[in-house]
Tab-separated table of C-alpha atoms and ligand atoms in Angstrom:
chain	number	residue	atom	x	y	z
A	1	GLU	CA	-9.312	10.948	-57.000
A	2	LEU	CA	-12.486	10.828	-55.325
A	3	GLY	CA	-13.174	7.377	-56.079
A	4	ASP	CA	-16.514	5.986	-54.155
A	5	TYR	CA	-16.822	9.305	-52.253
A	6	SER	CA	-18.940	12.247	-53.020
A	7	HIS	CA	-16.639	14.947	-51.372
A	8	TYR	CA	-13.134	15.385	-50.023
A	9	MET	CA	-14.333	15.548	-46.702
A	10	GLN	CA	-16.102	12.405	-46.568
A	11	LYS	CA	-12.987	10.584	-47.943
A	12	GLU	CA	-10.727	12.161	-45.534
A	13	ILE	CA	-13.243	11.201	-42.874
A	14	PHE	CA	-13.186	7.461	-43.918
A	15	GLU	CA	-9.468	7.545	-44.398
A	16	GLN	CA	-8.835	8.207	-40.648
A	17	PRO	CA	-8.033	4.658	-39.568
A	18	GLN	CA	-5.277	4.476	-42.558
A	19	ALA	CA	-3.953	8.205	-41.407
A	20	LEU	CA	-3.862	6.906	-37.919
A	21	SER	CA	-1.936	3.878	-38.582
A	22	ASN	CA	0.531	5.656	-40.836
A	23	THR	CA	1.109	8.279	-38.245
A	24	LEU	CA	1.441	5.966	-35.734
A	25	GLU	CA	3.782	3.436	-37.713
A	26	MET	CA	6.883	3.750	-35.662
A	27	ILE	CA	5.172	2.114	-32.453
A	28	SER	CA	4.010	-0.579	-34.820
A	29	GLY	CA	6.413	-3.306	-33.184
A	30	ALA	CA	7.929	-1.318	-30.235
A	31	GLY	CA	7.588	-2.065	-26.442
A	32	GLN	CA	8.634	1.236	-25.454
A	33	LEU	CA	8.465	4.706	-26.760
A	34	LEU	CA	11.854	6.660	-27.499
A	35	PRO	CA	11.880	10.529	-27.525
A	36	GLY	CA	13.858	10.509	-30.616
A	37	ILE	CA	10.402	10.655	-32.777
A	38	PHE	CA	10.090	14.248	-31.667
A	39	GLY	CA	14.057	14.962	-32.835
A	40	ALA	CA	17.574	14.359	-31.882
A	41	GLU	CA	17.343	16.640	-28.740
A	42	ALA	CA	13.984	15.674	-27.407
A	43	ALA	CA	15.123	13.453	-24.786
A	44	ASP	CA	17.290	16.377	-23.301
A	45	ILE	CA	14.772	19.056	-23.689
A	46	PHE	CA	11.827	16.823	-22.188
A	47	ASN	CA	13.961	16.153	-19.253
A	48	GLN	CA	14.513	19.942	-18.658
A	49	VAL	CA	10.692	21.103	-19.350
A	50	ASP	CA	8.563	21.983	-16.360
A	51	SER	CA	5.473	23.153	-18.103
A	52	VAL	CA	3.860	22.968	-21.676
A	53	LEU	CA	2.079	25.862	-23.574
A	54	ILE	CA	0.387	25.005	-26.725
A	55	ILE	CA	-0.540	27.538	-29.307
A	56	ALA	CA	-2.980	27.053	-32.252
A	57	CYS	CA	-5.802	28.274	-34.167
A	58	GLY	CA	-8.853	26.714	-34.855
A	59	THR	CA	-9.225	22.896	-34.869
A	60	SER	CA	-5.696	22.608	-34.052
A	61	SER	CA	-6.322	24.710	-30.769
A	62	TYR	CA	-9.271	21.845	-29.730
A	63	ALA	CA	-6.543	19.129	-30.325
A	64	GLY	CA	-4.200	21.330	-27.934
A	65	MET	CA	-6.965	21.612	-25.435
A	66	THR	CA	-7.700	17.922	-25.699
A	67	ALA	CA	-3.852	17.460	-24.851
A	68	LYS	CA	-3.911	19.730	-21.906
A	69	TYR	CA	-6.131	17.405	-20.154
A	70	TRP	CA	-3.705	14.362	-20.861
A	71	ILE	CA	-0.650	16.056	-20.007
A	72	GLU	CA	-1.909	17.368	-16.787
A	73	GLN	CA	-3.337	13.940	-15.627
A	74	VAL	CA	-0.644	11.682	-17.243
A	75	ALA	CA	2.503	13.587	-17.252
A	76	GLY	CA	1.779	15.636	-13.843
A	77	ILE	CA	3.014	19.075	-15.504
A	78	ALA	CA	0.917	22.347	-16.069
A	79	CYS	CA	-0.181	22.764	-19.722
A	80	ASN	CA	-1.581	25.784	-21.206
A	81	VAL	CA	-3.763	26.389	-24.306
A	82	GLU	CA	-3.371	29.748	-26.244
A	83	ILE	CA	-5.049	30.842	-29.409
A	84	ALA	CA	-2.029	32.076	-31.635
A	85	SER	CA	-3.819	35.539	-32.804
A	86	GLU	CA	-4.111	36.348	-29.236
A	87	TYR	CA	-0.635	35.029	-27.693
A	88	ARG	CA	1.103	36.974	-30.377
A	89	TYR	CA	-0.299	40.223	-29.293
A	90	ARG	CA	-0.546	39.625	-25.474
A	91	GLN	CA	2.092	40.345	-22.767
A	92	SER	CA	2.705	37.158	-21.232
A	93	VAL	CA	5.348	35.975	-18.705
A	94	PRO	CA	7.709	33.816	-20.493
A	95	ASN	CA	9.063	30.656	-18.840
A	96	PRO	CA	12.536	29.433	-20.504
A	97	LYS	CA	11.727	26.007	-19.015
A	98	GLN	CA	8.425	25.686	-20.970
A	99	LEU	CA	8.013	23.226	-23.771
A	100	VAL	CA	6.174	25.611	-26.240
A	101	VAL	CA	4.227	23.332	-28.943
A	102	VAL	CA	2.729	24.601	-32.084
A	103	ILE	CA	0.102	22.873	-33.847
A	104	SER	CA	-0.885	23.417	-37.475
A	105	GLN	CA	-2.027	20.874	-40.250
A	106	SER	CA	-0.955	23.274	-42.898
A	107	GLY	CA	2.271	24.716	-41.202
A	108	GLU	CA	1.615	27.979	-42.965
A	109	THR	CA	-1.061	29.574	-40.692
A	110	ALA	CA	0.231	33.198	-40.542
A	111	ASP	CA	-0.855	33.813	-36.731
A	112	THR	CA	0.537	30.442	-35.597
A	113	LEU	CA	3.657	31.161	-37.242
A	114	ALA	CA	3.896	34.604	-35.802
A	115	ALA	CA	3.047	33.228	-32.456
A	116	LEU	CA	6.183	31.024	-32.573
A	117	HIS	CA	8.161	33.867	-33.614
A	118	HIS	CA	7.096	35.686	-30.577
A	119	ALA	CA	7.304	33.100	-28.384
A	120	LYS	CA	11.194	32.836	-29.766
A	121	ALA	CA	11.647	36.252	-29.201
A	122	GLN	CA	10.736	36.154	-25.775
A	123	GLY	CA	13.495	33.734	-25.181
A	124	HIS	CA	11.633	30.493	-25.673
A	125	ALA	CA	14.311	27.970	-27.071
A	126	PHE	CA	12.008	24.679	-26.357
A	127	THR	CA	9.925	24.627	-29.307
A	128	LEU	CA	8.033	21.912	-30.852
A	129	ALA	CA	5.947	21.676	-34.150
A	130	ILE	CA	3.220	19.451	-34.710
A	131	CYS	CA	2.602	19.699	-38.540
A	132	ASN	CA	0.915	17.667	-41.399
A	133	VAL	CA	3.299	19.054	-44.115
A	134	PRO	CA	7.022	18.365	-44.130
A	135	GLU	CA	8.178	21.066	-46.279
A	136	SER	CA	6.140	23.811	-44.437
A	137	ALA	CA	7.441	26.854	-42.839
A	138	ILE	CA	6.682	26.082	-39.147
A	139	ILE	CA	8.495	22.976	-39.638
A	140	ARG	CA	11.780	24.669	-40.183
A	141	GLU	CA	12.067	26.854	-37.286
A	142	THR	CA	11.473	24.832	-34.144
A	143	ALA	CA	13.833	22.670	-32.202
A	144	LEU	CA	11.694	19.546	-32.132
A	145	ARG	CA	9.010	18.352	-34.606
A	146	PHE	CA	6.852	15.564	-35.504
A	147	ILE	CA	5.122	14.933	-38.869
A	148	THR	CA	1.653	13.792	-38.820
A	149	ARG	CA	1.253	11.371	-41.729
A	150	ALA	CA	-2.419	12.277	-42.509
A	151	GLY	CA	-1.726	12.800	-46.095
A	152	PRO	CA	-3.189	15.694	-48.095
A	153	GLU	CA	-6.047	17.230	-46.617
A	154	ILE	CA	-8.375	18.875	-49.294
A	155	GLY	CA	-11.764	19.755	-47.570
A	156	VAL	CA	-11.495	23.107	-45.672
A	157	ALA	CA	-13.184	21.426	-42.900
A	158	SER	CA	-10.215	19.575	-41.083
A	159	THR	CA	-10.741	16.136	-40.188
A	160	LYS	CA	-8.003	13.390	-40.298
A	161	ALA	CA	-5.346	16.281	-39.689
A	162	PHE	CA	-7.273	16.596	-36.126
A	163	THR	CA	-7.385	12.778	-35.360
A	164	THR	CA	-3.619	12.417	-36.011
A	165	GLN	CA	-2.837	15.423	-34.087
A	166	LEU	CA	-4.436	13.958	-31.338
A	167	SER	CA	-2.492	10.914	-31.620
A	168	ALA	CA	1.015	12.655	-31.971
A	169	LEU	CA	-0.113	14.582	-28.876
A	170	PHE	CA	-0.669	11.301	-26.946
A	171	LEU	CA	2.628	10.153	-27.868
A	172	LEU	CA	4.123	13.612	-26.546
A	173	THR	CA	2.078	13.199	-23.397
A	174	LEU	CA	3.299	9.408	-22.737
A	175	LEU	CA	7.032	10.891	-23.354
A	176	LEU	CA	6.718	13.656	-21.261
A	177	ALA	CA	5.360	11.166	-18.564
A	178	LYS	CA	8.137	8.923	-18.619
A	179	ALA	CA	10.827	12.081	-18.553
A	180	LYS	CA	9.118	13.030	-15.229
A	181	GLN	CA	9.115	9.269	-13.929
A	182	ARG	CA	5.331	9.140	-13.850
A	183	LEU	CA	4.623	6.180	-16.390
A	184	SER	CA	5.259	2.522	-15.361
A	185	GLU	CA	6.491	0.099	-18.046
A	186	ALA	CA	3.055	-1.778	-17.593
A	187	ASN	CA	0.806	1.492	-18.148
A	188	GLU	CA	3.031	2.411	-21.216
A	189	LYS	CA	2.839	-1.034	-22.874
A	190	ALA	CA	-0.965	-0.880	-22.132
A	191	TYR	CA	-1.330	2.883	-23.557
A	192	LEU	CA	0.712	1.593	-26.841
A	193	ASP	CA	-1.551	-1.203	-27.264
A	194	GLU	CA	-4.448	1.145	-27.284
A	195	LEU	CA	-2.853	3.310	-29.664
A	196	ARG	CA	-2.173	0.420	-32.091
A	197	HIS	CA	-5.921	-0.838	-31.927
A	198	LEU	CA	-7.107	2.914	-32.135
A	199	PRO	CA	-7.404	2.417	-36.417
A	200	ILE	CA	-9.780	-0.463	-35.753
A	201	ALA	CA	-11.798	1.296	-33.032
A	202	VAL	CA	-12.232	4.381	-35.577
A	203	ASP	CA	-13.394	1.754	-38.171
A	204	LYS	CA	-16.332	0.679	-35.851
A	205	VAL	CA	-17.311	4.114	-35.405
A	206	LEU	CA	-17.297	4.698	-39.327
A	207	ALA	CA	-19.557	1.780	-39.504
A	208	LEU	CA	-22.360	3.688	-37.664
A	209	GLU	CA	-22.711	5.901	-40.429
A	210	PRO	CA	-26.324	5.084	-41.442
A	211	SER	CA	-27.616	5.711	-37.931
A	212	ILE	CA	-25.815	9.101	-37.633
A	213	LYS	CA	-27.373	9.940	-41.097
A	214	ALA	CA	-30.726	9.218	-40.208
A	215	TRP	CA	-30.258	11.956	-37.294
A	216	ALA	CA	-29.000	14.582	-39.756
A	217	MET	CA	-32.521	15.514	-40.887
A	218	HIS	CA	-33.437	16.813	-37.494
A	219	PHE	CA	-30.874	19.271	-37.647
A	220	ALA	CA	-31.023	20.566	-41.322
A	221	ASN	CA	-34.075	22.694	-40.445
A	222	LYS	CA	-33.050	24.352	-37.516
A	223	HIS	CA	-31.040	27.849	-36.919
A	224	HIS	CA	-28.840	26.796	-33.983
A	225	ALA	CA	-27.548	23.897	-31.850
A	226	LEU	CA	-25.819	23.477	-28.651
A	227	PHE	CA	-23.037	20.935	-27.909
A	228	LEU	CA	-22.003	19.696	-24.329
A	229	GLY	CA	-19.363	17.776	-22.987
A	230	ARG	CA	-17.165	17.506	-20.025
A	231	GLY	CA	-13.564	16.985	-19.057
A	232	ARG	CA	-11.238	15.759	-22.068
A	233	HIS	CA	-14.458	15.550	-24.282
A	234	TYR	CA	-15.443	19.614	-23.761
A	235	PRO	CA	-12.740	20.311	-26.482
A	236	ILE	CA	-14.450	17.592	-28.508
A	237	ALA	CA	-17.632	19.549	-28.386
A	238	LEU	CA	-16.239	22.659	-29.220
A	239	GLU	CA	-14.773	20.848	-32.319
A	240	GLY	CA	-18.272	19.181	-33.212
A	241	ALA	CA	-19.684	22.864	-32.947
A	242	LEU	CA	-17.087	24.186	-35.258
A	243	LYS	CA	-17.879	21.424	-37.853
A	244	LEU	CA	-21.307	21.896	-37.906
A	245	LYS	CA	-20.783	25.838	-38.367
A	246	GLU	CA	-18.368	25.624	-40.963
A	247	ILE	CA	-20.213	23.293	-43.325
A	248	SER	CA	-23.592	23.923	-42.638
A	249	TYR	CA	-23.829	27.480	-41.527
A	250	ILE	CA	-25.936	26.329	-38.528
A	251	HIS	CA	-25.196	28.291	-35.593
A	252	ALA	CA	-23.559	26.034	-33.228
A	253	GLU	CA	-21.948	26.795	-29.586
A	254	ALA	CA	-20.219	24.397	-27.162
A	255	TYR	CA	-19.918	24.566	-23.639
A	256	PRO	CA	-18.614	22.465	-20.639
A	257	ALA	CA	-21.993	20.988	-19.529
A	258	GLY	CA	-21.575	22.176	-15.914
A	259	GLU	CA	-22.102	25.702	-17.447
A	260	LEU	CA	-25.502	25.213	-18.489
A	261	LYS	CA	-27.158	26.884	-15.623
A	262	HIS	CA	-24.717	29.907	-15.808
A	263	GLY	CA	-26.612	30.947	-18.924
A	264	PRO	CA	-27.051	28.744	-22.099
A	265	LEU	CA	-29.796	27.055	-20.534
A	266	ALA	CA	-31.892	30.155	-21.166
A	267	LEU	CA	-31.625	29.258	-25.033
A	268	VAL	CA	-32.955	25.617	-24.520
A	269	ASP	CA	-36.099	24.987	-26.076
A	270	SER	CA	-37.737	22.387	-28.570
A	271	GLU	CA	-35.933	24.267	-31.615
A	272	MET	CA	-32.540	23.889	-30.154
A	273	PRO	CA	-31.125	20.306	-30.876
A	274	VAL	CA	-28.685	19.750	-27.957
A	275	VAL	CA	-25.883	17.404	-28.842
A	276	VAL	CA	-24.346	15.559	-25.940
A	277	VAL	CA	-20.616	14.167	-26.187
A	278	ALA	CA	-21.254	11.445	-23.164
A	279	PRO	CA	-18.725	8.783	-23.005
A	280	ASN	CA	-18.947	6.198	-20.017
A	281	ASP	CA	-16.321	7.739	-18.111
A	282	GLU	CA	-15.824	9.157	-14.677
A	283	MET	CA	-18.119	12.285	-15.726
A	284	LEU	CA	-21.207	10.576	-16.905
A	285	GLU	CA	-23.384	10.778	-13.805
A	286	LYS	CA	-22.718	14.749	-13.835
A	287	LEU	CA	-23.422	14.824	-17.297
A	288	LYS	CA	-26.784	12.815	-17.042
A	289	ALA	CA	-27.884	15.547	-14.388
A	290	ASN	CA	-27.093	18.270	-17.255
A	291	MET	CA	-28.908	15.985	-19.672
A	292	GLN	CA	-32.037	16.104	-17.466
A	293	GLU	CA	-31.655	19.917	-16.887
A	294	VAL	CA	-32.135	20.183	-20.945
A	295	SER	CA	-34.927	17.447	-21.003
A	296	ALA	CA	-36.908	19.379	-18.232
A	297	ARG	CA	-37.057	22.590	-20.630
A	298	GLY	CA	-38.293	20.679	-23.876
A	299	GLY	CA	-34.947	20.290	-25.281
A	300	GLN	CA	-33.923	17.541	-27.868
A	301	LEU	CA	-31.101	15.775	-27.042
A	302	TYR	CA	-28.875	13.765	-29.295
A	303	VAL	CA	-26.428	11.774	-27.099
A	304	PHE	CA	-23.260	10.007	-28.214
A	305	ALA	CA	-23.061	7.291	-25.723
A	306	ASP	CA	-20.244	4.419	-25.606
A	307	GLY	CA	-19.465	1.172	-23.913
A	308	GLY	CA	-22.590	-0.278	-22.186
A	309	SER	CA	-23.726	3.258	-21.051
A	310	SER	CA	-26.593	3.449	-18.706
A	311	VAL	CA	-28.011	6.351	-20.795
A	312	LYS	CA	-31.358	5.366	-22.381
A	313	SER	CA	-33.466	6.607	-25.160
A	314	SER	CA	-36.704	8.123	-24.256
A	315	GLU	CA	-38.916	10.860	-25.195
A	316	GLY	CA	-36.874	13.611	-26.676
A	317	VAL	CA	-33.644	11.522	-25.727
A	318	HIS	CA	-32.098	10.136	-28.583
A	319	VAL	CA	-29.272	7.989	-27.888
A	320	LEU	CA	-26.354	6.338	-30.461
A	321	GLN	CA	-24.514	3.847	-28.811
A	322	MET	CA	-20.947	3.908	-29.953
A	323	PRO	CA	-19.046	0.298	-29.501
A	324	GLU	CA	-16.345	0.736	-26.955
A	325	HIS	CA	-15.484	3.243	-24.254
A	326	TYR	CA	-12.002	4.000	-25.074
A	327	GLY	CA	-10.581	5.661	-21.949
A	328	LEU	CA	-7.973	8.506	-22.463
A	329	LEU	CA	-8.266	8.022	-26.219
A	330	SER	CA	-12.015	8.215	-26.494
A	331	PRO	CA	-11.950	11.709	-27.619
A	332	VAL	CA	-10.431	10.511	-31.107
A	333	LEU	CA	-13.567	8.154	-31.471
A	334	HIS	CA	-16.216	10.675	-30.543
A	335	VAL	CA	-14.898	13.463	-32.773
A	336	VAL	CA	-15.210	11.006	-35.617
A	337	ALA	CA	-18.984	10.524	-34.993
A	338	LEU	CA	-19.576	14.171	-34.893
A	339	GLN	CA	-17.553	14.664	-38.099
A	340	LEU	CA	-20.107	12.188	-39.718
A	341	LEU	CA	-23.254	14.301	-38.238
A	342	SER	CA	-22.040	17.530	-39.529
A	343	TYR	CA	-21.035	16.170	-43.063
A	344	HIS	CA	-24.442	14.500	-43.332
A	345	VAL	CA	-26.384	17.850	-41.983
A	346	ALA	CA	-24.570	19.617	-44.646
A	347	LEU	CA	-25.627	17.218	-47.429
A	348	VAL	CA	-29.155	17.594	-46.422
A	349	LYS	CA	-28.763	21.280	-46.613
A	350	GLY	CA	-26.900	21.097	-49.896
A	351	THR	CA	-23.906	23.331	-48.939
A	352	ASP	CA	-20.568	23.392	-50.749
A	353	VAL	CA	-19.085	20.882	-48.182
A	354	ASP	CA	-15.471	20.998	-49.267
A	355	LYS	CA	-15.278	24.763	-50.026
A	356	PRO	CA	-17.734	26.543	-47.345
A	357	ARG	CA	-18.516	30.018	-48.120
A	358	ASN	CA	-15.843	32.927	-46.903
A	359	LEU	CA	-13.742	30.214	-45.311
A	360	ALA	CA	-9.841	29.198	-47.133
A	361	LYS	CA	-8.065	26.022	-46.390
A	362	SER	CA	-4.819	27.786	-45.120
A	363	VAL	CA	-5.136	31.296	-43.468
A	364	THR	CA	-1.921	32.720	-44.536
A	365	VAL	CA	-2.947	36.487	-43.790
A	366	GLU	CA	-3.607	37.683	-40.328
B	401	LIG	O1	-3.527	24.699	-40.615
B	401	LIG	P1	-3.746	24.801	-39.617
B	401	LIG	O2	-4.392	23.589	-38.470
B	401	LIG	O3	-3.067	25.951	-38.563
B	401	LIG	O4	-5.326	25.490	-39.582
B	401	LIG	C1	-5.975	26.241	-38.463
B	401	LIG	C2	-7.182	26.325	-38.666
B	401	LIG	O5	-7.245	27.341	-39.698
B	401	LIG	C3	-8.072	25.361	-39.007
B	401	LIG	O6	-7.980	24.397	-38.169
B	401	LIG	C4	-9.665	25.673	-39.242
B	401	LIG	O7	-10.136	25.812	-38.287
B	401	LIG	C5	-10.257	24.682	-40.019
B	401	LIG	N1	-11.183	25.175	-41.118
B	401	LIG	C6	-11.311	23.727	-39.027
B	401	LIG	O8	-11.969	22.761	-40.003
């Protein structure tokens, strides 16, 4: 089943272009997006919702955090993200006009299911599941649903499930924006074109594997790593750190780069590699100032730049130039590069990539 691959994680990373085109199949020839892809009642519900609450665990929660940036910017409605194990026990203030979105690869995660039950018990009727397993528990319990078509994900570290969740959340963003009259026909068409082109753009990132692999040995003998990002790439930094922790057992933390001075800068020295998610977007100049703060303390920077970026390699600054800058969807490309980095660090360390110690694929107990 593994074919030419050494591990399921590697196979699943490389399956992402196909997983994305399968998930996005319904838009292949479409000039416009119809709410029915989320269920028969979607049009009615999207018209009524005034805000979004996303609930999930682990990697799925980082997909939700990325979507928060999209939903607030493009659809112009408030979006909050909650960790399921917290939300289910917290006294929150229910809003019946809120769309509650649960995200789960497996659809069996105990805390996410319990959080959905909690939301419904509090009077939330507008519920939506984004899930990769059509026959899972979660799918049967929501008013609306979207099945990602990543195919079976065997590796404990989630990869293709995450990028397909992001593509589903981007579709949701566009539909909410349409319902709120915030999306012109021209913009809708442009975003759909970008989605259609996404598998090819991911392929170009996968082609960078040899360069990313060359960085792995710089991490394998380290005990800690710091990941930085800003804006919609902060959740991608979180996901990159989680991947590295899970499969290489290197302690990794992620911060929004503007927080450096508020504490984590104290940790930076030559033994702490600092990974920077640095797309050529509106936050790049701010991010460059943050990188300077790291360099000034002798920190080694590993920078994922893209699209003709002005970030240049120098002493202690290693730059990987990713192909194109991909605007709002750039998180999908940057996370693929970070998946490859953690995979190759784990290979150098010789850990059990597909079955990391102490972890299970589906967390069906609390
Ligand atoms: O199946 P789910 O998406 O509900 O799983 C949630 C988390 O357990 C999962 O994403 C976990 O964090 C992964 N091991 C991350 O790689």
